[in-house]
Coordinates of N, CA and C in Angstrom, one line a residue:
X1 N 10.7 -3.0 0.1 CA 11.0 -2.1 -1.9 C 12.0 -1.6 -1.6
X2 N 12.5 -1.6 -3.0 CA 13.7 -0.8 -3.0 C 13.0 0.7 -3.7
X3 N 14.3 2.2 -3.2 CA 13.7 3.3 -3.6 C 13.7 2.7 -5.4
X4 N 14.2 3.1 -6.1 CA 13.9 2.1 -7.7 C 12.5 1.5 -7.9
X5 N 12.1 0.4 -6.8 CA 10.6 0.0 -6.6 C 9.3 1.1 -6.8
X6 N 9.7 1.9 -5.7 CA 8.6 3.2 -5.4 C 8.5 4.1 -6.3
X7 N 9.8 4.8 -7.3 CA 9.6 5.5 -8.4 C 8.5 4.9 -9.3
X8 N 8.4 3.1 -9.4 CA 8.1 2.7 -10.0 C 6.4 3.0 -9.5
X9 N 5.9 2.3 -8.7 CA 5.3 2.7 -7.2 C 4.5 4.6 -8.2
X10 N 5.7 5.3 -8.1 CA 4.9 6.8 -8.0 C 4.2 6.8 -9.8
X11 N 5.4 6.4 -10.1 CA 5.0 6.8 -11.7 C 4.0 5.7 -12.2
X12 N 3.7 5.0 -11.8 CA 2.1 4.8 -12.4 C 0.8 4.7 -11.7
X13 N 0.8 6.3 -10.4 CA 0.1 6.4 -10.4 C -0.3 5.5 -8.3
X14 N 0.5 4.6 -8.0 CA -0.3 3.9 -7.7 C -0.2 4.4 -5.9
X15 N 0.2 5.3 -5.5 CA 0.5 6.3 -4.3 C 0.3 7.6 -4.2
X16 N -0.8 8.4 -3.9 CA -1.1 9.9 -3.8 C -0.2 10.7 -3.2
X17 N 0.1 11.3 -4.3 CA 2.1 11.7 -3.7 C 2.1 13.1 -3.5
X18 N 0.4 14.3 -3.5 CA 0.2 15.1 -3.1 C 0.3 15.4 -2.2
X19 N -0.6 14.2 -1.5 CA -0.7 14.1 0.2 C -0.3 13.6 1.2
X20 N 0.7 13.0 0.7 CA 1.8 12.3 1.5 C 3.2 13.8 1.3
X21 N 3.2 14.1 0.0 CA 4.0 15.0 0.1 C 3.7 16.5 0.6
X22 N 2.6 16.9 0.4 CA 2.0 18.1 1.6 C 2.6 17.7 2.8
X23 N 2.3 16.7 4.1 CA 2.7 16.1 4.6 C 4.6 16.4 5.3
X24 N 4.8 16.3 4.2 CA 6.8 16.0 4.0 C 7.2 17.3 3.2
X25 N 6.9 17.9 2.8 CA 7.1 18.4 1.8 C 8.8 19.9 2.4
X26 N 8.9 20.4 4.0 CA 9.1 20.6 4.4 C 10.7 20.6 4.7
X27 N 10.7 18.7 4.7 CA 12.0 18.5 5.0 C 12.7 18.4 4.1
X28 N 12.2 18.4 2.5 CA 12.8 18.9 1.8 C 13.2 20.7 1.4
X29 N 13.3 21.0 2.4 CA 13.3 22.5 2.3 C 12.8 23.6 1.1
X30 N 11.3 23.3 0.6 CA 11.1 24.4 0.1 C 9.6 24.9 -0.2
X31 N 9.3 26.0 0.0 CA 8.5 26.6 0.1 C 7.7 25.8 -0.3
X32 N 5.7 26.6 0.5 CA 4.4 25.8 -0.2 C 4.2 26.0 -1.1
X33 N 4.2 27.7 -2.0 CA 4.8 27.9 -3.4 C 5.4 27.0 -3.9
X34 N 7.0 27.0 -3.5 CA 7.0 25.6 -4.6 C 6.7 24.1 -4.5
X35 N 6.4 24.3 -3.7 CA 5.4 23.1 -3.5 C 4.3 22.5 -4.6
X36 N 3.3 23.7 -4.3 CA 2.4 23.8 -5.4 C 2.7 23.4 -6.8
X37 N 3.9 24.6 -6.6 CA 3.9 24.4 -8.4 C 4.8 23.1 -8.7
X38 N 5.3 22.0 -8.1 CA 6.0 21.3 -8.6 C 4.7 20.2 -8.5
X39 N 4.0 20.4 -7.2 CA 2.6 19.0 -7.9 C 2.2 19.6 -9.0
X40 N 1.6 21.1 -9.9 CA 1.2 20.8 -11.0 C 2.1 20.4 -11.6
X41 N 3.2 20.4 -11.8 CA 4.2 20.0 -13.0 C 4.2 18.2 -12.6
X42 N 3.9 17.6 -11.6 CA 3.7 16.1 -11.4 C 2.8 16.0 -11.6
X43 N 1.3 17.4 -12.1 CA 0.1 16.8 -12.4 C 0.4 16.7 -14.6
X44 N 1.1 17.3 -14.7 CA 1.5 16.9 -16.9 C 2.0 15.7 -16.3
X45 N 2.5 15.4 -15.7 CA 2.9 14.0 -16.4 C 4.6 14.2 -16.5
X46 N 5.7 12.9 -16.0 CA 6.8 13.0 -15.9 C 7.6 13.8 -17.3
X47 N 7.3 13.6 -18.2 CA 8.2 13.8 -19.4 C 7.3 15.1 -20.5
X48 N 6.7 16.1 -19.1 CA 5.9 16.5 -20.2 C 6.8 18.2 -20.5
X49 N 6.3 18.3 -21.1 CA 6.8 20.2 -22.4 C 7.0 21.0 -21.8
X50 N 8.3 21.4 -22.1 CA 8.7 22.9 -21.2 C 8.5 23.6 -21.1
X51 N 6.9 24.6 -21.1 CA 6.2 25.5 -21.5 C 5.4 26.3 -20.6
X52 N 6.3 27.3 -20.2 CA 6.2 28.4 -18.9 C 5.6 29.6 -19.7
X53 N 5.5 29.8 -20.9 CA 4.5 30.3 -20.7 C 2.5 30.2 -20.6
X54 N 3.0 29.1 -20.8 CA 1.4 27.7 -20.6 C 1.2 27.6 -18.6
X55 N 2.8 27.5 -18.0 CA 2.5 27.5 -16.4 C 1.9 29.0 -15.9
X56 N 2.1 29.8 -16.8 CA 2.1 31.5 -16.7 C 0.2 31.8 -16.6
X57 N 0.1 31.2 -17.7 CA -1.7 31.1 -18.0 C -2.4 30.6 -17.2
X58 N -2.4 29.3 -17.4 CA -2.8 28.1 -15.7 C -3.2 28.5 -14.7
X59 N -2.1 29.1 -14.4 CA -1.1 28.5 -12.6 C -2.3 30.6 -11.6
X60 N -1.9 31.9 -13.4 CA -2.0 33.1 -12.7 C -1.1 33.3 -12.2
X61 N 0.4 33.2 -12.5 CA 1.3 33.5 -11.7 C 2.2 34.1 -12.4
X62 N 3.3 35.4 -12.4 CA 4.3 36.1 -13.4 C 4.8 34.9 -13.3
X63 N 5.7 35.3 -14.7 CA 6.8 34.7 -15.5 C 8.1 34.4 -14.4
X64 N 8.1 35.9 -14.2 CA 9.3 36.1 -13.7 C 9.2 35.3 -12.4
X65 N 8.4 34.8 -12.0 CA 8.4 34.0 -10.9 C 8.0 32.8 -11.1
X66 N 7.7 32.4 -11.9 CA 7.1 30.8 -12.5 C 8.8 30.0 -12.7
X67 N 9.6 31.3 -13.4 CA 11.0 30.8 -13.9 C 11.9 31.0 -12.7
X68 N 11.2 31.5 -11.5 CA 12.0 31.3 -10.3 C 12.1 29.9 -9.8
X69 N 10.5 29.7 -9.4 CA 10.5 28.2 -9.1 C 11.3 27.1 -9.6
X70 N 10.9 27.4 -11.2 CA 11.8 26.2 -11.4 C 13.6 26.5 -11.4
X71 N 14.0 27.5 -12.0 CA 15.6 27.4 -11.3 C 16.1 26.8 -9.7
X72 N 14.9 27.4 -8.6 CA 15.3 27.0 -7.4 C 14.8 25.5 -7.5
X73 N 14.0 24.6 -7.8 CA 13.5 23.4 -7.9 C 14.8 22.7 -9.0
X74 N 15.1 22.9 -9.7 CA 16.4 22.5 -10.6 C 17.8 22.9 -9.5
X75 N 17.6 23.9 -8.9 CA 19.2 23.5 -8.3 C 18.7 22.9 -7.0
X76 N 17.6 22.4 -6.5 CA 17.9 21.4 -5.6 C 17.5 20.2 -5.7
X77 N 17.8 20.2 -7.2 CA 18.0 18.9 -7.7 C 16.1 17.7 -7.7
X78 N 15.0 18.8 -7.9 CA 13.6 17.6 -8.2 C 13.7 17.6 -8.9
X79 N 14.2 18.4 -10.2 CA 13.2 18.5 -11.3 C 14.9 19.0 -12.4
X80 N 14.5 18.3 -13.6 CA 15.4 18.7 -14.6 C 14.7 18.8 -16.1
X81 N 15.1 20.0 -16.6 CA 14.3 20.4 -17.8 C 15.4 19.8 -19.1
X82 N 15.4 19.5 -19.5 CA 16.9 18.4 -20.5 C 15.9 18.9 -22.5
X83 N 17.0 18.7 -23.0 CA 16.4 18.5 -24.4 C 16.2 17.4 -24.8
X84 N 15.2 16.3 -25.4 CA 15.1 15.3 -26.2 C 15.1 15.0 -27.3
X85 N 14.6 14.4 -27.7 CA 14.5 13.9 -29.5 C 12.6 13.3 -29.1
X86 N 12.0 13.9 -30.1 CA 10.4 13.2 -29.8 C 10.6 12.2 -30.7
X87 N 9.4 11.3 -30.6 CA 8.9 10.2 -31.5 C 9.3 10.9 -32.8
X88 N 8.8 12.0 -33.6 CA 9.4 12.8 -34.6 C 10.2 12.8 -34.9
X89 N 12.0 12.7 -34.1 CA 12.6 13.3 -34.5 C 13.5 14.7 -34.1
X90 N 12.3 15.2 -33.6 CA 12.2 16.5 -33.2 C 13.0 17.2 -32.1
X91 N 13.6 17.8 -31.5 CA 14.1 18.0 -30.9 C 13.1 18.9 -29.5
X92 N 13.5 19.0 -28.4 CA 12.2 20.1 -27.7 C 13.0 19.3 -26.3
X93 N 12.4 20.6 -25.2 CA 11.9 21.0 -24.0 C 11.2 19.9 -23.5
X94 N 11.4 19.3 -22.2 CA 11.1 18.4 -21.4 C 11.1 18.5 -19.6
X95 N 10.5 18.4 -19.3 CA 10.9 18.3 -17.6 C 10.8 16.7 -17.0
X96 N 11.9 16.7 -16.6 CA 11.5 15.1 -15.9 C 11.9 15.5 -14.5
X97 N 11.2 14.6 -14.0 CA 11.3 13.9 -12.6 C 11.6 13.4 -11.6
X98 N 12.4 12.8 -12.2 CA 13.6 11.4 -11.9 C 14.0 11.8 -10.9
X99 N 14.4 13.2 -10.7 CA 15.7 13.7 -9.2 C 14.5 13.7 -8.1
X100 N 12.9 14.2 -7.9 CA 12.0 14.3 -7.6 C 11.6 12.8 -6.9
X101 N 11.5 12.0 -7.7 CA 10.9 11.2 -7.4 C 12.3 10.1 -6.7
X102 N 13.1 9.8 -7.5 CA 13.9 9.4 -6.0 C 13.8 10.3 -4.1
X103 N 14.5 12.1 -4.9 CA 14.1 11.8 -3.0 C 13.0 11.8 -2.5
X104 N 11.9 11.3 -3.0 CA 10.3 11.5 -2.4 C 10.6 9.8 -1.7
X105 N 11.2 9.5 -2.4 CA 11.2 7.6 -2.2 C 12.3 7.3 -0.9
X106 N 13.2 8.0 -1.0 CA 14.2 8.4 0.4 C 13.4 9.0 1.8
X107 N 12.2 9.6 1.2 CA 11.7 9.8 2.3 C 10.7 9.6 2.6
X108 N 10.1 8.8 1.5 CA 9.5 7.6 2.3 C 10.2 6.4 3.6
X109 N 11.3 6.1 2.8 CA 11.8 5.1 3.1 C 12.1 5.6 4.4
X110 N 13.1 6.8 4.6 CA 13.4 7.3 6.2 C 11.6 7.3 7.4
X111 N 11.1 7.0 6.7 CA 9.5 8.1 7.2 C 9.1 6.8 8.0
X112 N 9.2 5.7 7.0 CA 8.4 4.3 7.3 C 9.8 3.7 8.9
X113 N 11.0 3.8 8.0 CA 12.1 3.6 9.6 C 11.4 4.0 11.2
X114 N 11.3 5.1 10.8 CA 10.9 5.7 11.3 C 10.0 5.5 12.4
X115 N 8.6 4.9 11.7 CA 7.7 4.8 12.8 C 8.0 3.6 13.0
X116 N 8.7 2.5 12.6 CA 8.7 1.2 13.1 C 9.7 1.7 14.4
X117 N 11.0 2.9 14.0 CA 11.5 2.3 15.7 C 11.2 3.1 16.5
X118 N 9.8 3.3 16.3 CA 9.1 4.1 17.5 C 8.2 3.1 17.9
X119 N 8.1 1.9 17.9 CA 7.4 0.8 18.7 C 8.5 -0.5 18.7
X120 N 8.3 -0.7 19.9 CA 8.9 -2.4 20.4 C 8.3 -3.6 19.7
X121 N 7.8 -3.2 18.5 CA 7.5 -4.6 17.7 C 8.4 -5.4 16.8
X122 N 7.8 -6.4 16.9 CA 9.4 -7.0 15.0 C 7.9 -7.6 14.5
X123 N 5.9 -6.9 15.2 CA 5.5 -7.1 14.3 C 5.2 -6.5 12.5
X124 N 6.4 -5.4 12.2 CA 6.2 -4.9 11.1 C 7.1 -5.9 10.0
X125 N 8.4 -5.6 10.6 CA 9.2 -6.8 9.9 C 8.5 -8.2 9.8
X126 N 7.7 -9.1 10.3 CA 6.6 -9.7 10.1 C 5.9 -9.7 8.4
X127 N 5.7 -8.8 8.9 CA 4.4 -8.6 7.6 C 5.3 -8.7 6.6
X128 N 6.2 -7.1 6.6 CA 7.1 -7.4 5.7 C 7.6 -8.4 5.1
X129 N 8.1 -9.2 6.3 CA 8.2 -11.0 5.1 C 7.7 -11.4 4.6
X130 N 6.0 -11.4 5.2 CA 5.4 -12.3 4.5 C 4.9 -11.0 3.3
X131 N 4.7 -10.4 3.0 CA 4.8 -9.9 2.0 C 5.4 -9.8 0.8
X132 N 6.9 -9.8 1.4 CA 7.5 -9.4 0.2 C 8.5 -7.8 -0.2
X133 N 7.6 -7.5 0.8 CA 7.9 -5.6 0.5 C 7.9 -5.4 1.2
X134 N 8.3 -3.8 1.3 CA 8.4 -2.8 2.7 C 6.6 -1.7 2.7
X135 N 6.4 -1.6 3.5 CA 5.2 -1.2 3.9 C 4.7 0.0 3.7
X136 N 3.8 0.4 3.0 CA 3.6 2.3 3.1 C 3.2 2.3 3.4
X137 N 3.2 4.3 4.5 CA 2.7 5.0 5.2 C 1.6 4.5 5.4
X138 N 0.3 3.6 4.9 CA -0.8 3.9 5.4 C -1.2 2.9 6.0
X139 N -0.7 1.4 4.9 CA -0.5 0.2 5.8 C 0.5 0.7 7.2
X140 N 1.8 1.0 7.5 CA 1.6 1.4 8.9 C 0.8 1.8 9.9
X141 N 0.1 3.1 9.0 CA -0.6 3.6 10.1 C -1.9 2.8 10.7
X142 N -2.0 1.7 9.7 CA -3.2 0.4 10.3 C -2.3 -0.3 11.4
X143 N -1.3 -0.5 11.2 CA -0.4 -2.0 11.8 C -0.7 -0.9 13.4
X144 N -0.5 0.8 13.2 CA 0.2 0.9 14.3 C -1.0 1.3 15.6
X145 N -2.1 1.2 14.8 CA -4.0 1.3 15.6 C -4.4 0.0 15.6
X146 N -3.5 -0.8 15.5 CA -4.3 -2.3 15.9 C -3.0 -2.7 17.3
X147 N -1.6 -1.8 17.1 CA -1.0 -2.1 18.5 C -1.7 -1.0 19.6
X148 N -1.4 0.2 19.2 CA -2.5 1.3 20.0 C -3.8 0.9 20.9
X149 N -4.3 0.1 20.3 CA -5.4 -1.0 20.9 C -5.2 -2.1 21.6
X150 N -3.6 -2.0 21.8 CA -3.3 -3.2 22.6 C -3.6 -4.9 22.0
X151 N -4.3 -4.1 20.4 CA -4.6 -6.3 19.6 C -3.3 -7.5 20.5
X152 N -3.2 -8.5 20.4 CA -2.2 -9.0 21.2 C -1.2 -9.7 19.2
X153 N -0.6 -9.4 19.6 CA 0.8 -9.9 18.4 C 0.5 -11.3 17.7
X154 N 0.4 -12.0 18.7 CA 0.3 -13.7 18.3 C -1.1 -13.5 17.6
X155 N -2.1 -12.5 17.9 CA -3.6 -13.0 17.8 C -3.4 -12.4 15.5
X156 N -2.5 -11.3 15.4 CA -1.9 -10.6 14.4 C -2.0 -11.4 13.6
X157 N -0.8 -12.2 14.1 CA 0.5 -13.6 12.9 C -0.9 -14.0 12.6
X158 N -1.7 -14.9 13.5 CA -3.1 -16.3 13.2 C -3.2 -15.4 11.8
X159 N -3.5 -13.4 12.5 CA -4.4 -13.3 11.0 C -3.6 -13.3 9.8
X160 N -2.2 -13.3 9.3 CA -1.3 -12.8 8.8 C -1.7 -14.9 8.0
X161 N -1.6 -15.0 8.9 CA -2.4 -16.8 8.4 C -3.2 -17.0 7.2
X162 N -3.9 -16.7 8.3 CA -5.0 -16.8 7.5 C -5.5 -16.3 6.6
X163 N -4.6 -15.4 6.5 CA -4.7 -14.3 4.6 C -4.1 -14.8 4.0
X164 N -2.7 -15.6 4.7 CA -2.3 -16.4 3.5 C -2.8 -17.5 3.1
X165 N -2.7 -18.4 3.8 CA -3.6 -19.8 3.5 C -5.0 -19.5 2.7
X166 N -5.7 -18.4 2.2 CA -6.5 -18.0 1.8 C -6.1 -17.2 -0.3
X167 N -5.0 -17.2 0.4 CA -4.1 -16.3 -1.2 C -4.2 -15.0 -1.4
X168 N -4.6 -13.8 -0.1 CA -4.6 -12.6 0.1 C -3.3 -12.3 0.4
X169 N -2.1 -11.0 0.3 CA -1.7 -10.4 0.9 C -1.8 -8.6 1.3
X170 N -3.0 -8.7 1.5 CA -3.3 -7.2 2.0 C -3.5 -7.0 4.0
X171 N -3.6 -5.9 4.0 CA -3.4 -5.8 5.1 C -5.1 -4.6 5.5
X172 N -5.6 -4.8 4.5 CA -7.1 -4.4 4.5 C -7.5 -5.9 4.9
X173 N -7.3 -6.8 3.8 CA -7.8 -8.0 4.8 C -7.9 -8.9 5.6
X174 N -6.0 -8.1 6.2 CA -5.7 -8.9 7.0 C -6.7 -8.4 8.6
X175 N -6.6 -6.8 8.6 CA -7.6 -5.6 9.2 C -9.1 -6.6 9.5
X176 N -9.8 -7.0 8.5 CA -11.3 -7.1 8.5 C -10.9 -8.1 8.7
X177 N -10.3 -9.6 8.7 CA -10.2 -10.6 9.8 C -10.2 -10.2 10.9
X178 N -9.5 -10.1 11.4 CA -8.7 -9.2 13.0 C -10.6 -9.0 13.6
X179 N -10.6 -7.8 12.9 CA -12.4 -6.7 13.1 C -13.6 -7.9 13.4
X180 N -13.8 -9.2 12.6 CA -15.0 -10.4 12.2 C -14.8 -11.2 14.0
X181 N -13.2 -11.5 14.1 CA -12.9 -12.3 15.3 C -13.3 -11.5 16.4
X182 N -12.8 -10.5 16.1 CA -13.1 -9.2 17.5 C -14.2 -9.0 17.6
X183 N -14.9 -9.5 16.3 CA -17.0 -9.6 16.6 C -17.5 -10.9 17.7
X184 N -16.5 -11.5 17.1 CA -16.7 -12.9 17.6 C -15.8 -13.4 19.2
X185 N -16.2 -12.0 19.8 CA -15.2 -12.6 20.8 C -13.4 -13.0 20.6
X186 N -12.9 -13.2 20.3 CA -11.8 -13.7 19.8 C -10.3 -13.0 20.4
X187 N -9.7 -13.1 21.6 CA -8.9 -13.3 21.9 C -7.4 -13.4 21.7
X188 N -7.1 -14.5 21.8 CA -6.1 -15.4 21.3 C -5.8 -16.5 20.9
X189 N -5.1 -16.8 20.3 CA -4.6 -18.2 19.4 C -5.3 -19.1 19.4
X190 N -5.4 -19.1 20.9 CA -6.3 -20.9 21.3 C -8.2 -20.1 21.0
X191 N -8.3 -19.4 20.9 CA -10.1 -18.5 20.5 C -10.2 -19.1 19.2
X192 N -8.5 -18.8 18.5 CA -8.6 -18.9 17.3 C -8.6 -20.6 16.1
X193 N -7.4 -21.0 17.6 CA -7.6 -22.3 16.9 C -8.8 -23.5 17.4
X194 N -9.6 -23.2 18.1 CA -11.2 -23.4 19.0 C -12.3 -23.2 17.3
X195 N -11.6 -22.0 16.9 CA -13.3 -21.7 16.1 C -12.7 -22.5 14.6
X196 N -11.4 -22.8 14.2 CA -10.7 -23.2 13.3 C -11.6 -25.0 13.3
X197 N -11.4 -25.5 14.5 CA -12.1 -26.4 15.3 C -13.3 -27.3 14.7
X198 N -14.2 -25.8 15.7 CA -15.4 -26.0 14.6 C -16.1 -25.6 13.7
X199 N -15.2 -24.9 12.8 CA -15.1 -24.8 11.3 C -14.7 -26.5 10.7
X200 N -14.2 -26.8 11.4 CA -13.8 -27.9 10.1 C -14.8 -29.1 11.1
X201 N -15.0 -29.5 11.5 CA -15.9 -30.5 12.4 C -17.3 -29.8 11.9
X202 N -17.7 -28.4 11.7 CA -18.8 -28.0 10.4 C -19.2 -28.8 9.5
X203 N -18.1 -28.8 8.6 CA -17.6 -29.0 7.9 C -18.0 -30.6 6.9
X204 N -17.2 -31.5 8.6 CA -17.9 -32.8 8.2 C -19.4 -33.3 8.6
X205 N -19.9 -32.8 9.0 CA -20.8 -32.9 10.1 C -21.7 -32.3 8.5
X206 N -21.3 -31.3 7.5 CA -22.3 -30.9 6.3 C -22.0 -32.0 5.4
X207 N -20.8 -33.1 5.6 CA -19.9 -33.4 4.3 C -21.1 -34.6 5.1
X208 N -21.4 -35.3 5.9 CA -22.2 -36.1 6.3 C -23.4 -36.4 5.7
X209 N -24.0 -35.4 6.2 CA -25.6 -35.3 5.4 C -25.5 -35.3 4.6
X210 N -24.7 -35.3 3.7 CA -24.6 -35.3 1.8 C -24.4 -36.6 1.2
X211 N -24.2 -37.8 2.0 CA -23.8 -39.1 1.8 C -25.6 -39.6 0.9
X212 N -25.5 -40.2 0.0 CA -26.9 -40.6 -0.6 C -27.6 -41.8 0.1
X213 N -28.4 -41.5 0.7 CA -29.5 -42.4 1.6 C -30.1 -43.9 1.0
X214 N -30.3 -43.5 0.4 CA -30.1 -44.6 -0.6 C -29.6 -45.9 -0.7
X215 N -27.8 -45.6 -0.5 CA -27.8 -46.5 -0.3 C -26.5 -46.5 1.0
X216 N -27.0 -45.6 2.4 CA -27.1 -45.7 3.5 C -28.1 -46.8 4.0
X217 N -29.2 -46.5 3.4 CA -30.7 -47.7 4.0 C -30.4 -48.9 3.2
X218 N -29.6 -49.4 1.9 CA -30.0 -50.3 1.3 C -30.1 -51.3 2.1
X219 N -30.9 -52.4 2.4 CA -31.1 -53.7 3.3 C -30.2 -55.1 1.8
X220 N -29.1 -55.2 2.0 CA -28.6 -56.2 1.5 C -28.7 -57.2 1.4
X221 N -29.4 -58.0 2.8 CA -30.2 -58.9 2.9 C -30.6 -59.4 2.1
X222 N -31.9 -58.4 2.0 CA -32.5 -58.3 1.2 C -33.1 -58.5 -0.6
X223 N -31.5 -58.5 -0.9 CA -31.5 -58.6 -2.1 C -31.5 -59.6 -3.0
X224 N -33.0 -59.9 -4.2 CA -32.9 -60.9 -4.3 C -32.5 -60.6 -5.7
X225 N -31.6 -59.5 -6.5 CA -31.9 -59.4 -7.5 C -30.5 -60.8 -8.1
X226 N -30.2 -60.6 -9.3 CA -29.5 -62.0 -9.0 C -27.9 -61.1 -10.4

């Protein structure tokens, strides 16, 4: 997933930014107070009206401090305050968060790459190729847990194939497959193949049991009908 795609994810609310950003805000060289104020602006929306008096009232912070945060975040290119024309054709000041999203997307990409490089495994690339996108930080943690627990990488790839066969590109689903296999004592690809063979055999037996017995037991030699 490219930076622009991450920005769309942020705007659509598909990633919990406050939690992730709380863990990484120091990388953008802002204070905790500035982080809190930036998250307040984030909750107001992408193109919220610029209203320092409202910020002061709702946050219970002096106006001078509010203006200081705005100035600092603007200088660090995390927010923009611009005059735009609204739907009624009137000019108004709004706070834009596009710069914040861009910087956060870079943080996310760097963080994912760092996690990936910490493991001598290509399973990350295998899953990203299968999904057709970059993995999220949460997905990296799930894969990391597999590797930390000495999960057989070939077995993980078999679980990916199983999920893909069922039309699902979801790491939680793959995790569920691995969990169910673990309960059955499946630890290798050979175990999976044996499981699939037994499953196919069971389906054949079930299909045979559904054959119309009247046809099977028919005595064709005693058929006197013309």
